[in-house]
Amino acid sequence: MKASPEAQQRLLELADLDTELGRLAYRRRTLPEIAELDQLAGRGAQVRDDMTRADTELSDLDREQARSERDVEQVRVRIDKDQQRLDAGKVSNARELESLQSEIVSLRRRQGDLEEIVLDLMERREAAQSRRDEAAAAAETVAAEEGEVTARRDAALADIADHESKAGDARTSVASGVPDELLALYDRVRGQVGGRAAAMLRRGKCEGCNVSLSTVELNEIRAAAPDEVMRHEECRRILIRTAESGL
């Protein structure tokens, strides 16, 4: 393939711009804020799970406490009725009186046991509420951090987009000065080598792979016409000859 030395030189500019665009794309993919947001998302999910568990426990405890308090009230009502009968002297039979007194004692013992259950449930509910409050506070902290990190990420993405736009415009301008056939070769090589498709030959060394060319290769390049497009046998990049090539 043949192309003017000037057109070949433009490939170096193109390679620089493609390297910059690649660097920007890599920066976009590897922004530290992305990893931070992933971690925060994990923390957020954890604290939401903690809140859900606490809410479920609170709901269960509220039902248990309400049931136990109803049981206490029922026993208290029975005690009051029995005590009223006893105080009113409506029970004269000794055996019935003894049975009534025994029932009141038993009911008061039952009332005490139920009140202990209610007290235990209240303590457990207080602990569950504390865990729920801690989880809610943690959720607020995570949300605030997510907002701050998201703002930093968006600012970084905007900066990247600005640089990409400028580099993209510059690439379009430079590529417009490269013959179609040479540009197609450049793009093909870029896809093959996964990096710079064109590299300067400086002091007998390919700057793309940093390998020095053999004497035979250098002699072939010396003998080639200035408009001959040369390739490095080692890395297959397009070699650009300049005054610094050492030829």
XYZ file of N, CA and C in Angstrom:
741
model
N 0.837 -1.195 0.000
C 0.000 0.000 0.000
C 0.871 1.243 0.000
N 0.396 2.264 -0.693
C 1.142 3.512 -0.731
C 0.276 4.650 -0.195
N 0.938 5.582 0.482
C 0.276 6.786 0.992
C 1.357 7.816 1.238
N 1.018 9.060 1.087
C 2.023 10.104 1.250
C 2.575 10.089 2.669
N 3.823 10.494 2.833
C 4.404 10.563 4.182
C 3.556 11.423 5.121
N 2.953 12.485 4.580
C 2.117 13.368 5.411
C 0.891 12.606 5.925
N 0.276 11.817 5.036
C -0.891 11.031 5.446
C -0.496 9.996 6.493
N 0.677 9.376 6.279
C 1.140 8.396 7.254
C 1.405 9.047 8.612
N 1.942 10.260 8.599
C 2.221 10.969 9.852
C 0.938 11.229 10.632
N -0.143 11.453 9.891
C -1.413 11.710 10.585
C -1.854 10.505 11.406
N -1.388 9.330 11.016
C -1.751 8.133 11.794
C -1.228 8.207 13.217
N -0.091 8.901 13.415
C 0.430 9.058 14.773
C -0.513 9.915 15.603
N -1.041 10.976 14.989
C -2.026 11.802 15.696
C -3.272 10.991 16.006
N -3.684 10.200 15.015
C -4.861 9.359 15.189
C -4.643 8.360 16.320
N -3.449 7.779 16.354
C -3.141 6.806 17.408
C -3.157 7.469 18.778
N -2.624 8.690 18.868
C -2.648 9.418 20.141
C -4.079 9.676 20.602
N -4.915 10.093 19.644
C -6.303 10.381 19.987
C -7.058 9.110 20.374
N -6.796 8.012 19.667
C -7.450 6.748 20.017
C -6.983 6.252 21.384
N -5.711 6.481 21.689
C -5.199 6.114 23.016
C -5.895 6.932 24.091
N -6.080 8.217 23.827
C -6.772 9.083 24.781
C -8.222 8.653 24.950
N -8.879 8.336 23.848
C -10.263 7.874 23.936
C -10.361 6.553 24.697
N -9.383 5.686 24.477
C -9.354 4.419 25.213
C -9.137 4.651 26.695
N -8.242 5.606 27.003
C -7.988 5.926 28.411
C -9.246 6.476 29.078
N -9.955 7.308 28.361
C -11.191 7.880 28.904
C -12.257 6.801 29.114
N -12.349 5.878 28.155
C -13.316 4.786 28.288
C -12.970 3.912 29.494
N -11.661 3.657 29.679
C -11.230 2.862 30.841
C -11.531 3.600 32.127
N -11.279 4.907 32.120
C -11.579 5.708 33.314
C -13.060 5.661 33.640
N -13.893 5.731 32.593
C -15.345 5.664 32.798
C -15.736 4.342 33.467
N -15.133 3.237 32.990
C -15.490 1.914 33.521
C -14.978 1.699 34.934
N -13.876 2.366 35.277
C -13.210 2.061 36.552
C -13.259 3.216 37.540
N -14.232 4.099 37.386
C -14.360 5.192 38.351
C -14.489 4.611 39.763
N -13.704 5.109 40.712
C -13.814 4.591 42.083
C -15.209 4.778 42.669
N -15.910 5.810 42.178
C -17.258 6.048 42.685
C -18.212 4.908 42.343
N -17.937 4.206 41.225
C -18.791 3.073 40.851
C -18.674 1.965 41.903
N -17.428 1.680 42.305
C -17.212 0.655 43.338
C -17.816 1.108 44.664
N -17.669 2.389 44.980
C -18.238 2.919 46.227
C -19.753 2.766 46.232
N -20.382 3.078 45.107
C -21.840 2.962 45.032
C -22.288 1.513 45.138
N -21.509 0.591 44.577
C -21.830 -0.838 44.711
C -21.787 -1.255 46.184
N -20.740 -0.787 46.885
C -20.624 -1.114 48.305
C -21.772 -0.504 49.099
N -22.092 0.741 48.773
C -23.185 1.410 49.476
C -24.524 0.726 49.193
N -24.681 0.237 47.970
C -25.913 -0.490 47.636
C -26.033 -1.747 48.490
N -24.896 -2.423 48.700
C -24.891 -3.606 49.558
C -25.242 -3.260 50.988
N -24.631 -2.166 51.486
C -24.943 -1.716 52.849
C -26.401 -1.304 52.967
N -26.897 -0.617 51.932
C -28.291 -0.186 51.947
C -29.241 -1.368 52.000
N -28.944 -2.401 51.227
C -29.780 -3.601 51.228
C -29.752 -4.270 52.599
N -28.570 -4.272 53.226
C -28.436 -4.898 54.541
C -29.260 -4.163 55.590
N -29.149 -2.825 55.610
C -29.886 -2.075 56.636
C -31.392 -2.137 56.368
N -31.781 -2.213 55.096
C -33.216 -2.360 54.808
C -33.721 -3.717 55.299
N -32.881 -4.742 55.141
C -33.250 -6.067 55.677
C -33.364 -6.007 57.192
N -32.420 -5.296 57.824
C -32.458 -5.155 59.280
C -33.738 -4.445 59.716
N -34.127 -3.412 58.980
C -35.351 -2.685 59.307
C -36.573 -3.578 59.134
N -36.578 -4.368 58.075
C -37.710 -5.263 57.829
C -37.827 -6.300 58.939
N -36.686 -6.870 59.329
C -36.708 -7.857 60.418
C -37.190 -7.216 61.716
N -36.704 -5.998 61.987
C -37.117 -5.307 63.208
C -38.604 -4.983 63.167
N -39.101 -4.524 62.016
C -40.527 -4.217 61.885
C -41.379 -5.465 62.098
N -40.925 -6.585 61.530
C -41.659 -7.844 61.698
C -41.681 -8.258 63.165
N -40.517 -8.135 63.819
C -40.444 -8.495 65.238
C -41.329 -7.584 66.072
N -41.321 -6.288 65.771
C -42.170 -5.344 66.514
C -43.642 -5.680 66.335
N -44.012 -6.015 65.124
C -45.406 -6.373 64.859
C -45.808 -7.617 65.641
N -44.928 -8.624 65.643
C -45.210 -9.861 66.385
C -45.302 -9.584 67.880
N -44.382 -8.780 68.387
C -44.380 -8.469 69.821
C -45.607 -7.656 70.223
N -46.027 -6.742 69.349
C -47.228 -5.949 69.643
C -48.446 -6.858 69.767
N -48.549 -7.843 68.878
C -49.681 -8.770 68.949
C -49.621 -9.599 70.230
N -48.420 -10.084 70.556
C -48.265 -10.883 71.778
C -48.579 -10.052 73.012
N -48.094 -8.805 73.016
C -48.321 -7.943 74.174
C -49.811 -7.623 74.322
N -50.458 -7.333 73.205
C -51.897 -7.029 73.260
C -52.672 -8.236 73.780
N -52.299 -9.441 73.321
C -52.984 -10.651 73.770
C -52.748 -10.883 75.262
N -51.496 -10.685 75.696
C -51.174 -10.891 77.109
C -51.869 -9.856 77.991
N -51.942 -8.617 77.509
C -52.628 -7.582 78.291
C -54.125 -7.876 78.394
N -54.713 -8.440 77.332
C -56.124 -8.845 77.413
C -56.299 -9.963 78.439
N -55.338 -10.900 78.445
C -55.405 -11.991 79.428
C -55.319 -11.437 80.842
N -54.420 -10.468 81.043
C -54.287 -9.852 82.365
C -55.600 -9.178 82.762
N -56.199 -8.453 81.815
C -57.449 -7.749 82.107
C -58.569 -8.730 82.441
N -58.633 -9.845 81.719
C -59.668 -10.839 81.987
C -59.517 -11.424 83.388
N -58.278 -11.733 83.772
C -58.023 -12.278 85.106
C -58.356 -11.236 86.164
N -58.005 -9.952 85.903
C -58.282 -8.889 86.875
C -59.786 -8.724 87.084
N -60.545 -8.815 85.974
C -61.999 -8.696 86.077
C -62.571 -9.825 86.929
N -62.069 -11.038 86.711
C -62.541 -12.186 87.499
C -62.192 -12.019 88.973
N -61.006 -11.516 89.229
C -60.602 -11.285 90.624
C -61.519 -10.256 91.267
N -61.804 -9.175 90.536
C -62.674 -8.123 91.082
C -64.056 -8.669 91.401
N -64.592 -9.494 90.488
C -65.922 -10.062 90.735
C -65.918 -10.965 91.959
N -64.919 -11.838 92.044
C -64.834 -12.749 93.182
C -64.642 -11.972 94.476
N -63.814 -10.928 94.416
C -63.543 -10.132 95.613
C -64.799 -9.384 96.052
N -65.595 -8.914 95.080
C -66.846 -8.221 95.407
C -67.818 -9.177 96.097
N -67.909 -10.399 95.595
C -68.773 -11.404 96.217
C -68.318 -11.689 97.642
N -66.989 -11.755 97.766
C -66.429 -12.053 99.084
C -66.690 -10.903 100.041
N -66.453 -9.672 99.588
C -66.623 -8.496 100.447
C -68.093 -8.253 100.772
N -68.984 -8.620 99.852
C -70.409 -8.382 100.086
C -71.023 -9.411 101.033
N -70.266 -10.427 101.399
C -70.751 -11.455 102.311
C -71.821 -12.329 101.713
N -71.819 -12.444 100.406
C -72.830 -13.232 99.725
C -72.559 -14.730 99.785
N -71.364 -15.089 100.255
C -71.015 -16.506 100.343
C -70.950 -16.883 101.821
N -71.872 -17.728 102.224
C -71.931 -18.118 103.638
C -71.457 -19.544 103.865
N -71.534 -20.330 102.806
C -71.119 -21.715 102.935
C -69.608 -21.769 103.089
N -69.130 -22.471 104.118
C -67.698 -22.488 104.436
C -66.876 -23.086 103.295
N -67.389 -24.173 102.738
C -66.629 -24.806 101.656
C -66.579 -23.890 100.416
N -67.726 -23.261 100.092
C -67.766 -22.354 98.946
C -66.882 -21.142 99.191
N -66.856 -20.681 100.464
C -66.023 -19.531 100.820
C -64.540 -19.867 100.660
N -64.199 -21.054 101.136
C -62.799 -21.483 101.008
C -62.404 -21.624 99.530
N -63.323 -22.161 98.724
C -63.049 -22.335 97.301
C -62.879 -20.987 96.614
N -63.734 -20.001 97.029
C -63.654 -18.675 96.425
C -62.337 -18.004 96.788
N -61.945 -18.113 98.031
C -60.675 -17.518 98.471
C -59.490 -18.166 97.758
N -59.571 -19.494 97.585
C -58.497 -20.215 96.887
C -58.426 -19.783 95.420
N -59.604 -19.570 94.828
C -59.624 -19.134 93.428
C -58.996 -17.750 93.283
N -59.296 -16.857 94.240
C -58.725 -15.508 94.173
C -57.209 -15.568 94.271
N -56.703 -16.410 95.170
C -55.249 -16.569 95.318
C -54.651 -17.087 94.019
N -55.302 -18.080 93.437
C -54.806 -18.661 92.185
C -54.838 -17.636 91.054
N -55.933 -16.852 91.034
C -56.051 -15.839 89.988
C -54.998 -14.747 90.148
N -54.719 -14.355 91.375
C -53.688 -13.330 91.592
C -52.306 -13.852 91.170
N -52.068 -15.135 91.427
C -50.812 -15.734 90.989
C -50.755 -15.738 89.452
N -51.880 -16.085 88.841
C -51.950 -16.081 87.370
C -51.755 -14.663 86.833
N -52.359 -13.704 87.519
C -52.199 -12.312 87.107
C -50.736 -11.888 87.178
N -50.056 -12.275 88.229
C -48.636 -11.945 88.372
C -47.794 -12.550 87.267
N -48.113 -13.822 86.948
C -47.362 -14.481 85.872
C -47.581 -13.772 84.531
N -48.844 -13.402 84.277
C -49.154 -12.724 83.013
C -48.505 -11.337 82.953
N -48.467 -10.649 84.076
C -47.847 -9.324 84.106
C -46.342 -9.430 83.872
N -45.743 -10.516 84.344
C -44.320 -10.758 84.074
C -44.102 -10.963 82.570
N -45.031 -11.692 81.956
C -44.930 -11.908 80.511
C -45.037 -10.585 79.770
N -45.992 -9.740 80.205
C -46.161 -8.437 79.561
C -44.895 -7.598 79.722
N -44.324 -7.622 80.936
C -43.104 -6.858 81.183
C -41.960 -7.343 80.295
N -41.839 -8.670 80.169
C -40.786 -9.226 79.306
C -41.008 -8.811 77.850
N -42.265 -8.844 77.412
C -42.569 -8.439 76.038
C -42.249 -6.964 75.813
N -42.531 -6.138 76.821
C -42.234 -4.706 76.703
C -40.729 -4.476 76.580
N -39.945 -5.233 77.359
C -38.489 -5.102 77.301
C -37.970 -5.568 75.933
N -38.518 -6.682 75.460
C -38.115 -7.177 74.141
C -38.506 -6.194 73.039
N -39.664 -5.568 73.201
C -40.093 -4.594 72.200
C -39.184 -3.363 72.215
N -38.780 -2.957 73.406
C -37.873 -1.809 73.504
C -36.550 -2.104 72.796
N -36.042 -3.336 72.981
C -34.794 -3.727 72.321
C -34.982 -3.775 70.804
N -36.116 -4.311 70.358
C -36.388 -4.381 68.922
C -36.536 -2.978 68.330
N -37.183 -2.079 69.073
C -37.337 -0.704 68.600
C -35.984 -0.016 68.494
N -35.108 -0.322 69.444
C -33.760 0.258 69.411
C -33.015 -0.212 68.165
N -33.140 -1.521 67.851
C -32.491 -2.044 66.654
C -33.085 -1.416 65.395
N -34.394 -1.202 65.414
C -35.056 -0.588 64.275
C -34.581 0.856 64.092
N -34.450 1.580 65.190
C -33.989 2.970 65.128
C -32.547 3.043 64.613
N -31.722 2.092 65.068
C -30.334 2.060 64.601
C -30.276 1.778 63.101
N -31.107 0.835 62.649
C -31.137 0.508 61.217
C -31.638 1.700 60.400
N -32.641 2.413 60.925
C -33.165 3.584 60.217
C -32.099 4.675 60.125
N -31.359 4.875 61.219
C -30.282 5.868 61.204
C -29.195 5.470 60.211
N -28.878 4.172 60.180
C -27.874 3.680 59.233
C -28.358 3.875 57.797
N -29.650 3.660 57.562
C -30.209 3.845 56.221
C -30.089 5.304 55.792
N -30.328 6.226 56.726
C -30.187 7.655 56.405
C -28.735 7.991 56.079
N -27.802 7.401 56.835
C -26.387 7.642 56.584
C -25.992 7.130 55.204
N -26.441 5.918 54.892
C -26.128 5.336 53.577
C -26.711 6.197 52.462
N -27.952 6.644 52.646
C -28.594 7.472 51.617
C -27.825 8.775 51.401
N -27.357 9.367 52.504
C -26.583 10.610 52.382
C -25.260 10.361 51.658
N -24.603 9.245 52.005
C -23.340 8.917 51.345
C -23.568 8.619 49.865
N -24.662 7.905 49.571
C -24.976 7.611 48.167
C -25.184 8.904 47.378
N -25.851 9.872 47.991
C -26.061 11.147 47.316
C -24.762 11.858 47.029
N -23.847 11.843 48.010
C -22.560 12.522 47.840
C -21.711 11.822 46.791
N -21.662 10.489 46.843
C -20.850 9.732 45.883
C -21.454 9.834 44.484
N -22.773 9.809 44.388
C -23.436 9.943 43.090
C -23.108 11.290 42.453
N -23.078 12.333 43.271
C -22.730 13.664 42.743
C -21.302 13.666 42.210
N -20.387 13.006 42.951
C -18.997 12.940 42.489
C -18.888 12.123 41.210
N -19.626 11.017 41.160
C -19.599 10.181 39.953
C -20.122 10.953 38.748
N -21.235 11.641 38.932
C -21.826 12.381 37.820
C -20.894 13.489 37.335
N -20.200 14.141 38.287
C -19.252 15.192 37.895
C -18.092 14.589 37.100
N -17.623 13.424 37.553
C -16.522 12.760 36.845
C -16.967 12.316 35.456
N -18.185 11.783 35.355
C -18.697 11.345 34.050
C -18.876 12.527 33.100
N -19.305 13.651 33.658
C -19.463 14.847 32.819
C -18.110 15.314 32.297
N -17.089 15.243 33.159
C -15.742 15.637 32.742
C -15.224 14.690 31.661
N -15.453 13.402 31.848
C -15.030 12.411 30.849
C -15.743 12.660 29.520
N -17.047 12.903 29.603
C -17.827 13.140 28.383
C -17.312 14.367 27.636
N -16.932 15.405 28.379
C -16.407 16.618 27.753
C -15.102 16.322 27.010
N -14.205 15.579 27.676
C -12.930 15.233 27.035
C -13.152 14.292 25.847
N -14.101 13.361 25.993
C -14.391 12.446 24.883
C -14.923 13.217 23.676
N -15.771 14.204 23.934
C -16.323 14.997 22.838
C -15.219 15.732 22.085
N -14.305 16.333 22.849
C -13.211 17.072 22.223
C -12.278 16.128 21.460
N -11.938 15.005 22.092
C -11.050 14.050 21.427
C -11.729 13.444 20.197
N -13.048 13.191 20.309
C -13.772 12.627 19.182
C -13.818 13.587 18.001
N -14.028 14.875 18.308
C -14.043 15.870 17.232
C -12.666 15.969 16.571
N -11.629 15.942 17.406
C -10.269 16.019 16.863
C -9.969 14.800 16.006
N -10.426 13.625 16.452
C -10.183 12.404 15.670
C -10.870 12.485 14.313
N -12.105 12.971 14.313
C -12.833 13.099 13.049
C -12.086 14.017 12.084
N -11.555 15.109 12.655
C -10.817 16.064 11.829
C -9.557 15.429 11.245
N -8.807 14.709 12.103
C -7.563 14.079 11.640
C -7.859 12.966 10.646
N -8.870 12.155 10.939
C -9.201 11.019 10.065
C -9.645 11.487 8.689
N -10.219 12.684 8.626
C -10.672 13.190 7.326
C -9.504 13.452 6.374
N -8.291 13.593 6.946
C -7.114 13.830 6.118
C -6.346 12.567 5.793
N -6.898 11.416 6.168
C -6.235 10.131 5.901
C -6.982 9.420 4.777
N -6.291 8.955 3.744
C -6.947 8.229 2.645
C -7.742 7.041 3.163
N -8.853 6.764 2.504
C -9.750 5.702 2.976
C -9.042 4.357 3.125
N -8.227 4.011 2.154
C -7.559 2.704 2.194
C -6.597 2.620 3.380
N -5.871 3.698 3.621
C -4.931 3.713 4.749
C -5.693 3.703 6.063
N -6.788 4.445 6.125
C -7.600 4.483 7.346
C -8.191 3.107 7.641
N -8.619 2.417 6.594
C -9.179 1.068 6.778
C -8.113 0.118 7.320
N -6.877 0.236 6.778
C -5.774 -0.587 7.276
C -5.508 -0.266 8.743
N -5.462 1.007 9.060
C -5.222 1.438 10.443
C -6.275 0.845 11.380
N -7.539 0.954 11.023
C -8.616 0.433 11.880
C -8.527 -1.082 12.013
N -8.157 -1.754 10.927
C -8.022 -3.207 10.970
C -6.896 -3.614 11.907
N -5.756 -2.937 11.796
C -4.614 -3.242 12.662
C -4.955 -2.938 14.121
N -5.676 -1.853 14.329
C -6.045 -1.486 15.703
C -6.901 -2.575 16.338
N -7.777 -3.150 15.533
C -8.589 -4.244 16.060
C -7.777 -5.487 16.339
N -6.711 -5.679 15.583
C -5.878 -6.869 15.765
C -4.935 -6.757 16.954
N -4.305 -5.591 17.109
C -3.286 -5.449 18.158
C -3.893 -4.993 19.483
N -5.117 -4.479 19.441
C -5.765 -4.059 20.678
C -5.116 -2.862 21.327
N -4.479 -2.012 20.564
C -3.822 -0.824 21.112
C -3.446 0.108 19.982
N -2.290 0.735 20.115
C -1.830 1.644 19.069
C -1.603 0.875 17.771
N -2.258 1.337 16.721
C -2.108 0.658 15.434
C -0.946 1.212 14.631
N -0.539 2.442 14.945
C 0.587 3.073 14.240
C 1.602 3.537 15.272
N 2.858 3.302 14.996
C 3.913 3.670 15.942
C 5.098 4.254 15.195
N 5.754 5.178 15.849
C 6.927 5.802 15.250
C 8.120 4.859 15.301
N 8.891 4.862 14.228
C 10.172 4.162 14.222
C 11.208 5.183 14.695
N 11.710 4.974 15.904
C 12.661 5.913 16.483
C 13.975 5.198 16.801
N 15.047 5.695 16.188
C 16.388 5.131 16.386
C 16.396 3.615 16.199
N 15.701 3.182 15.179
C 15.703 1.760 14.847
C 14.820 0.902 15.716
N 13.967 1.514 16.555
C 13.101 0.745 17.465
C 11.639 1.120 17.221
N 10.790 0.119 17.238
C 9.354 0.352 17.120
C 8.829 0.820 18.465
N 8.221 2.015 18.492
C 7.721 2.543 19.763
C 6.405 1.902 20.182
N 5.848 1.077 19.299
C 4.620 0.390 19.677
C 4.872 -0.787 20.584
N 5.936 -1.549 20.269
C 6.250 -2.734 21.075
C 7.621 -2.647 21.737
N 8.344 -1.529 21.473
C 9.674 -1.304 22.054
C 10.681 -2.388 21.675
N 10.527 -2.918 20.484
C 11.471 -3.936 19.984
C 12.320 -3.296 18.883
N 13.627 -3.497 18.987
C 14.530 -2.969 17.955
C 14.440 -3.826 16.705
N 14.421 -3.163 15.557
C 14.332 -3.891 14.304
C 15.697 -4.464 13.935
N 15.668 -5.567 13.246
C 16.915 -6.187 12.803
C 17.529 -5.363 11.674
N 18.787 -5.618 11.409
C 19.473 -4.911 10.312
C 18.784 -5.162 8.988
N 18.333 -6.388 8.793
C 17.647 -6.731 7.546
C 16.375 -5.894 7.402
N 15.610 -5.797 8.500
C 14.372 -5.027 8.449
C 14.654 -3.551 8.185
N 15.672 -3.020 8.854
C 16.011 -1.611 8.666
C 16.471 -1.342 7.234
N 17.202 -2.276 6.684
C 17.671 -2.109 5.293
C 16.483 -2.108 4.329
N 15.504 -2.961 4.611
C 14.311 -3.004 3.763
C 13.557 -1.674 3.830
N 13.507 -1.117 5.024
C 12.805 0.157 5.184
C 13.583 1.280 4.501
N 14.899 1.244 4.597
C 15.727 2.263 3.943
C 15.526 2.243 2.423
N 15.356 1.026 1.937
C 15.233 0.863 0.486
C 13.830 1.177 -0.020
N 12.856 1.228 0.892
C 11.475 1.450 0.477
C 11.248 2.910 0.111
N 10.322 3.123 -0.797
C 9.968 4.490 -1.190
C 9.294 5.202 -0.017
N 9.416 6.521 0.078
C 8.822 7.278 1.182
C 7.311 7.096 1.307
N 6.645 6.804 0.192
C 5.190 6.651 0.268
C 4.757 5.202 0.475
N 5.704 4.306 0.692
C 5.376 2.898 0.947
C 4.973 2.759 2.425
N 3.827 2.163 2.650
C 3.369 1.946 4.037
C 4.065 0.706 4.578
N 4.828 0.887 5.663
C 5.632 -0.202 6.218
C 4.965 -0.788 7.462
N 5.178 -2.076 7.674
C 4.657 -2.766 8.857
C 5.817 -3.388 9.605
N 5.707 -3.443 10.924
C 6.716 -4.114 11.731
C 6.372 -5.599 11.781
N 7.307 -6.424 11.361
C 7.051 -7.869 11.320
C 6.740 -8.430 12.696
N 7.319 -7.850 13.738
C 7.168 -8.381 15.102
C 5.755 -8.168 15.642
N 5.273 -6.925 15.583
C 3.978 -6.615 16.200
C 2.894 -6.278 15.187
N 3.237 -6.179 13.925
C 2.330 -5.909 12.807
C 1.764 -4.493 12.811
N 2.316 -3.607 13.644
C 1.870 -2.217 13.622
C 2.393 -1.512 12.359
N 1.713 -0.419 12.022
C 2.178 0.415 10.916
C 3.322 1.268 11.442
N 4.467 1.199 10.766
C 5.642 1.962 11.192
C 5.677 3.299 10.463
N 5.831 4.357 11.239
C 5.873 5.692 10.666
C 7.323 6.197 10.711
N 7.835 6.517 9.553
C 9.220 6.990 9.465
C 9.284 8.509 9.654
N 10.258 8.934 10.458
C 10.492 10.373 10.670
C 12.000 10.617 10.623
N 12.362 11.856 10.857
C 13.785 12.206 10.897
C 14.506 11.527 12.049
N 13.717 11.051 13.028
C 14.294 10.401 14.201
C 14.388 8.883 14.065
N 14.050 8.391 12.909
C 14.004 6.930 12.752
C 15.388 6.270 12.723
N 16.432 7.049 12.502
C 17.771 6.478 12.475
C 18.072 5.715 11.219
N 17.481 6.135 10.139
C 17.693 5.446 8.864
C 18.788 6.127 8.080
